[in-house]
Structure formats: C-alpha cells, structure tokens
Short mmCIF file of C-alpha atoms in Angstrom, two decimals:
data_model
loop_
_atom_site.label_atom_id
_atom_site.label_comp_id
_atom_site.label_asym_id
_atom_site.label_seq_id
_atom_site.Cartn_x
_atom_site.Cartn_y
_atom_site.Cartn_z
CA MET A 1 -138.15 -4.28 108.97
CA GLU A 2 -139.17 -6.20 105.85
CA LYS A 3 -135.57 -7.69 104.52
CA ILE A 4 -134.54 -7.29 100.52
CA THR A 5 -132.07 -9.53 99.09
CA MET A 6 -131.03 -9.87 95.66
CA SER A 7 -133.18 -12.77 95.03
CA ASP A 8 -136.51 -9.61 94.80
CA LEU A 9 -134.94 -6.67 93.10
CA ILE A 10 -134.16 -8.80 90.73
CA LYS A 11 -137.19 -10.01 90.30
CA LYS A 12 -139.31 -7.16 90.22
CA GLN A 13 -137.39 -6.13 86.94
CA PRO A 14 -138.48 -6.15 83.13
CA LEU A 15 -137.99 -9.40 82.36
CA ILE A 16 -135.30 -8.27 79.44
CA THR A 17 -133.55 -6.74 82.15
CA ARG A 18 -133.76 -9.46 84.84
CA MET A 19 -132.16 -11.30 82.03
CA MET A 20 -129.04 -9.37 81.69
CA GLY A 21 -129.10 -9.46 85.63
CA CYS A 22 -128.43 -12.89 86.41
CA ILE A 23 -125.79 -12.88 82.99
CA TRP A 24 -124.00 -10.43 84.73
CA LEU A 25 -124.10 -11.94 87.78
CA MET A 26 -123.33 -15.76 85.86
CA THR A 27 -119.76 -14.38 84.63
CA ALA A 28 -118.61 -12.67 87.93
CA PHE A 29 -119.33 -16.77 89.12
CA GLY A 30 -117.79 -17.35 86.45
CA LEU A 31 -114.24 -15.30 86.60
CA TRP A 32 -114.04 -16.02 90.55
CA ALA A 33 -114.35 -20.52 89.83
CA THR A 34 -111.42 -19.60 86.78
CA ALA A 35 -109.41 -17.98 89.51
CA GLY A 36 -110.35 -20.88 92.01
CA PHE A 37 -109.35 -23.26 89.69
CA ALA A 38 -106.02 -21.61 88.57
CA TRP A 39 -104.57 -21.37 91.70
CA ILE A 40 -106.18 -25.22 92.73
CA LEU A 41 -104.12 -26.46 89.46
CA ASP A 42 -101.01 -24.47 90.44
CA TYR A 43 -101.20 -25.77 93.69
CA TYR A 44 -101.08 -29.31 92.67
CA ASN A 45 -99.45 -28.51 89.64
CA ILE A 46 -101.01 -29.41 86.74
CA THR A 47 -100.26 -26.87 84.36
CA ALA A 48 -97.94 -26.60 81.69
CA THR A 49 -94.48 -26.88 82.28
CA HIS A 50 -90.94 -27.68 80.27
CA GLN A 51 -91.87 -31.14 81.76
CA HIS A 52 -94.95 -31.94 80.95
CA THR A 53 -96.85 -29.54 78.03
CA ALA A 54 -100.22 -32.48 77.59
CA PRO A 55 -102.42 -30.14 79.99
CA PHE A 56 -101.68 -26.96 78.10
CA PHE A 57 -102.24 -28.58 74.44
CA LEU A 58 -105.00 -30.74 75.24
CA ALA A 59 -106.30 -27.51 76.87
CA THR A 60 -106.02 -25.59 73.59
CA VAL A 61 -107.64 -28.49 71.79
CA LEU A 62 -110.45 -28.77 73.85
CA LEU A 63 -111.13 -25.20 74.28
CA LEU A 64 -111.44 -24.20 70.08
CA GLY A 65 -113.23 -27.78 69.66
CA PHE A 66 -116.19 -26.41 72.10
CA GLY A 67 -116.45 -23.01 71.16
CA PHE A 68 -116.99 -24.24 67.36
CA ARG A 69 -119.59 -26.18 68.85
CA LEU A 70 -121.10 -23.17 70.56
CA ARG A 71 -121.19 -20.65 67.29
CA THR A 72 -123.86 -23.51 65.73
CA LYS A 73 -125.21 -25.86 67.96
CA VAL A 74 -126.18 -23.52 71.29
CA GLU A 75 -129.71 -23.12 70.87
CA GLU A 76 -129.76 -27.38 70.20
CA ILE A 77 -127.71 -28.05 73.62
CA ASN A 78 -129.84 -28.21 76.84
CA THR A 79 -129.27 -26.81 79.86
CA LEU A 80 -127.51 -29.07 81.74
CA ALA A 81 -125.30 -29.59 78.95
CA ILE A 82 -124.34 -25.72 78.54
CA CYS A 83 -124.16 -25.87 82.15
CA VAL A 84 -121.02 -28.51 81.52
CA ILE A 85 -119.28 -26.58 79.14
CA TYR A 86 -119.72 -23.41 80.98
CA PHE A 87 -117.55 -25.92 83.41
CA SER A 88 -115.53 -27.25 80.96
CA ILE A 89 -114.11 -23.59 78.85
CA ILE A 90 -113.46 -22.38 83.13
CA SER A 91 -111.73 -24.77 84.08
CA LEU A 92 -109.88 -25.11 80.68
CA PHE A 93 -109.28 -21.28 80.33
CA ALA A 94 -107.98 -22.10 84.12
CA ILE A 95 -105.15 -24.78 82.94
CA ILE A 96 -104.30 -22.12 80.03
CA SER A 97 -103.49 -19.17 82.79
CA ALA A 98 -102.28 -20.76 85.25
CA SER A 99 -99.54 -22.66 81.99
CA LEU A 100 -98.46 -19.00 81.20
CA PHE A 101 -98.70 -16.78 84.21
CA PRO A 102 -98.06 -16.43 87.37
CA VAL A 103 -101.10 -17.56 89.97
CA THR A 104 -101.46 -14.41 92.05
CA PHE A 105 -101.62 -12.91 88.36
CA VAL A 106 -104.32 -14.12 87.38
CA THR A 107 -106.15 -14.35 91.00
CA LEU A 108 -106.21 -11.21 91.27
CA LEU A 109 -107.08 -9.91 88.36
CA PHE A 110 -109.80 -12.17 87.61
CA GLY A 111 -110.91 -11.88 90.86
CA ILE A 112 -111.55 -8.16 91.42
CA CYS A 113 -113.82 -8.26 87.39
CA GLY A 114 -115.63 -11.32 89.34
CA ALA A 115 -116.43 -8.32 92.61
CA MET A 116 -116.77 -5.49 88.90
CA PHE A 117 -119.41 -7.50 87.43
CA LEU A 118 -121.22 -8.76 91.24
CA ILE A 119 -120.96 -4.22 92.54
CA SER A 120 -121.82 -3.04 89.69
CA THR A 121 -125.08 -5.14 89.39
CA LEU A 122 -126.06 -4.70 92.82
CA LEU A 123 -125.90 -1.31 92.12
CA ALA A 124 -127.83 -1.12 88.98
CA LEU A 125 -130.39 -3.04 90.94
CA CYS A 126 -130.39 -0.36 93.66
CA PHE A 127 -130.47 2.90 92.06
CA ASN A 128 -132.95 1.25 88.55
CA ILE A 129 -129.55 1.71 86.14
CA ASN A 130 -130.16 -0.59 83.07
CA MET A 131 -128.29 -3.01 83.06
CA ALA A 132 -129.06 -3.31 79.04
CA SER A 133 -127.72 -0.13 78.53
CA ARG A 134 -124.47 1.61 78.00
CA TRP A 135 -124.97 2.88 80.84
CA TYR A 136 -124.03 0.04 82.93
CA ALA A 137 -120.75 -0.83 81.15
CA LEU A 138 -119.97 2.03 82.04
CA LEU A 139 -120.68 1.55 85.72
CA LEU A 140 -118.41 -1.64 85.77
CA ILE A 141 -115.24 1.04 84.71
CA CYS A 142 -115.92 2.74 86.94
CA VAL A 143 -116.75 0.06 89.59
CA GLY A 144 -113.86 -2.17 88.04
CA TRP A 145 -110.98 0.55 88.89
CA GLY A 146 -112.92 1.66 92.05
CA ILE A 147 -111.94 -2.17 93.04
CA SER A 148 -108.25 -2.43 91.86
CA PHE A 149 -107.40 1.05 93.27
CA VAL A 150 -108.47 -0.18 97.01
CA THR A 151 -107.07 -3.83 96.12
CA ASN A 152 -103.98 -2.76 94.55
CA PHE A 153 -103.26 -0.28 97.25
CA THR A 154 -103.93 -3.14 100.07
CA LEU A 155 -101.40 -5.33 98.67
CA LEU A 156 -99.22 -3.12 97.57
CA ASN A 157 -98.79 -4.12 94.37
CA SER A 158 -95.99 -2.95 91.91
CA LEU A 159 -97.55 -0.45 89.16
CA TYR A 160 -96.78 -2.87 86.13
CA LEU A 161 -99.73 -5.15 87.89
CA TRP A 162 -101.32 -1.84 88.64
CA LEU A 163 -101.74 -0.95 85.15
CA ILE A 164 -102.69 -4.60 83.90
CA SER A 165 -105.52 -4.45 86.36
CA PHE A 166 -106.70 -1.40 84.88
CA CYS A 167 -106.63 -2.46 80.81
CA PHE A 168 -108.32 -6.05 82.62
CA VAL A 169 -111.31 -3.76 83.67
CA LEU A 170 -111.37 -2.40 80.26
CA LEU A 171 -111.04 -5.25 78.42
CA TRP A 172 -114.30 -7.02 80.32
CA SER A 173 -116.01 -3.48 80.59
CA PHE A 174 -116.04 -3.34 76.51
CA ILE A 175 -116.80 -7.20 75.61
CA ALA A 176 -119.59 -6.65 77.48
CA LEU A 177 -120.42 -3.38 76.36
CA ARG A 178 -119.84 -4.76 72.72
CA LYS A 179 -121.59 -8.03 73.20
CA ILE A 180 -125.07 -5.99 75.20
CA ASN A 181 -127.61 -6.23 71.72
CA VAL A 182 -126.33 -8.83 70.65
CA LEU A 183 -127.11 -10.41 74.00
CA LYS A 184 -130.46 -8.94 74.04
CA LEU A 185 -131.06 -10.44 70.53
CA TYR A 186 -129.91 -13.38 70.97
CA VAL A 187 -132.22 -13.62 74.40
CA ARG A 188 -135.05 -11.96 73.47
CA ASN A 189 -135.58 -14.43 70.41
CA LEU A 190 -134.12 -17.80 72.33
CA TYR A 191 -137.16 -16.56 74.92
CA SER A 192 -139.97 -15.96 72.27
CA ALA A 193 -139.35 -19.47 70.98
CA ALA A 194 -139.36 -20.94 74.47
CA PRO A 195 -140.60 -19.30 77.08
CA TRP A 196 -139.75 -21.92 79.86
CA THR A 197 -136.02 -21.44 79.18
CA LEU A 198 -135.51 -18.59 80.97
CA LYS A 199 -132.14 -20.81 82.24
CA HIS A 200 -131.45 -21.70 80.38
CA CYS A 201 -131.25 -17.98 77.91
CA VAL A 202 -128.82 -17.30 81.27
CA VAL A 203 -126.65 -19.94 81.33
CA ALA A 204 -126.07 -19.27 77.37
CA GLY A 205 -125.56 -15.81 77.55
CA ALA A 206 -122.82 -15.71 80.22
CA LEU A 207 -120.94 -18.00 77.98
CA MET A 208 -121.54 -16.53 75.12
CA LEU A 209 -119.62 -14.16 77.06
CA TYR A 210 -116.91 -15.77 78.49
CA PHE A 211 -115.84 -17.19 75.54
CA ASP A 212 -116.24 -14.14 73.03
CA PHE A 213 -113.62 -13.03 76.50
CA VAL A 214 -110.91 -15.82 75.52
CA CYS A 215 -111.29 -15.68 72.30
CA PHE A 216 -110.63 -11.88 72.27
CA PHE A 217 -108.41 -12.71 75.09
CA TRP A 218 -106.01 -15.32 73.42
CA SER A 219 -105.09 -13.20 70.11
CA ILE A 220 -103.77 -11.07 71.95
CA VAL A 221 -102.01 -13.73 73.60
CA MET A 222 -100.98 -14.79 69.89
CA MET A 223 -99.75 -11.15 69.17
CA ILE A 224 -98.10 -11.07 71.73
CA PHE A 225 -95.55 -13.46 70.78
CA GLU A 226 -95.75 -13.03 67.53
CA LEU A 227 -93.57 -9.42 68.55
CA LEU A 228 -91.44 -11.27 70.31
CA ASN A 229 -90.27 -14.05 67.66
CA ILE A 230 -89.81 -10.75 65.59
CA ARG A 231 -87.67 -9.77 68.39
CA ARG A 232 -85.79 -12.08 68.11
CA TRP A 233 -85.49 -13.07 65.03
CA LEU A 234 -84.25 -9.03 64.45
CA GLN A 235 -81.71 -9.68 67.13
CA ARG A 236 -79.99 -12.50 65.29
CA LEU A 237 -79.62 -10.07 61.86
#
C-alpha cells in the first residue's frame, strides 16, 4: 500500500489552500520555537530580572522596530531576510515571555497552541476542510481545547492553568479567524505579482500572523499593568 505523506496531501490542494496550510504549519513551528527558546533562555538565565533588565528592554525595542519595518516594507524584503526576521522576532518574544512569566507556563501554552495548529492542519487535509475559512478557526478551538484538556489532566495542573490554556487557545483561534481574509488577499496579490515566490508568501504570512499576536498580547500585558497601578494608587488613598 502506497504511503501518503503530509507533503503529498498539501500538493493535492488548490493553491490558496496549500499556501494557507503552509502558513498554519509555519505558525506551529513558530510557537514551538518560542517555547523552546524560552526554556533555553531561562536555563541560562538570559532574562530580565531585578539584577539585569537590559535584555528585556533591548528585546522590546528591537521587536517594535522589526514590527514597524514589516508593516511598511514586507513586500520588498526577500525570502531569506524574512526568515531571519521571523526567527529574530520569535527569539525576542521568547526573551520577553521568559522574563514576565514562569518558563513552565510559557512552554505549556505555546506547546499546546503549536500542537493545535499542526493537528488541525492534518485533520483539515485528511477530511478536506477548507483551511481558508471560518470552519478551520472552529476546528482550531475544538482541537486546542481537546489538547488542553488532555495535557492539563495528565500533568495534574491547577485550575488556573486550565483556564489560561483554554483562553490562550481562544486567543490564537480568534487571531487566526481575524487574519484569514487578510492573509488570503495578501497571498493572492503577492503571488499574482511574483508567481515564483511561494515560500516568500508562506513565511511572510506566518510572520504577519505571529506579529499580530505579539501586538495583541502586548496590549493585554500593558492593560494588566495599568490596572495593577490603578489598584496600588487606590490603596494609597
């Protein structure tokens, strides 16, 4: 019996579906890479603590600089440069995550969501689910919650981690749903302008999706810090 690999399944799909599938797989790699980098950085103590905060502030400035550059010049950057930038943003965000939260917390959440994108893409390929539609976002939620349940139940995690992991799955599913139409339009326009840039479209799409998450995540962190500052100010009154 002939074996069917993931690459064979992807090649049988229409072009836009093939590109979106590759973007989701690249996103899964980015999430797992974030978890791995965060663990390595914590192991070697390359995080922002009360002794040294330079890595934290440097990572923040570089991350914002990369982001603004990408917003305006992503079409003009070649594929190799986009891969380097994607790798750099993952590394910088890993520094920020490892500095703000326990490394076990970071590896759990990003590991779950990475598996969510991988398994959802495999299921979509096997059952012919359109990966450029809202059904894929619904599939992400179902698969992500299933992985969260099994992982937290196996590790006997606290209720707090259960809730956070479920919310993290919802966050990534919402971002994917919100960006599906934008990614389809971007990929279609970019590919029609330069049909040989399939890899460029995939990496650029995954990078745009990841940075959209970074911006959303950073706004949530800033909002929490503001609420904590307001609470401290009220306690002093």
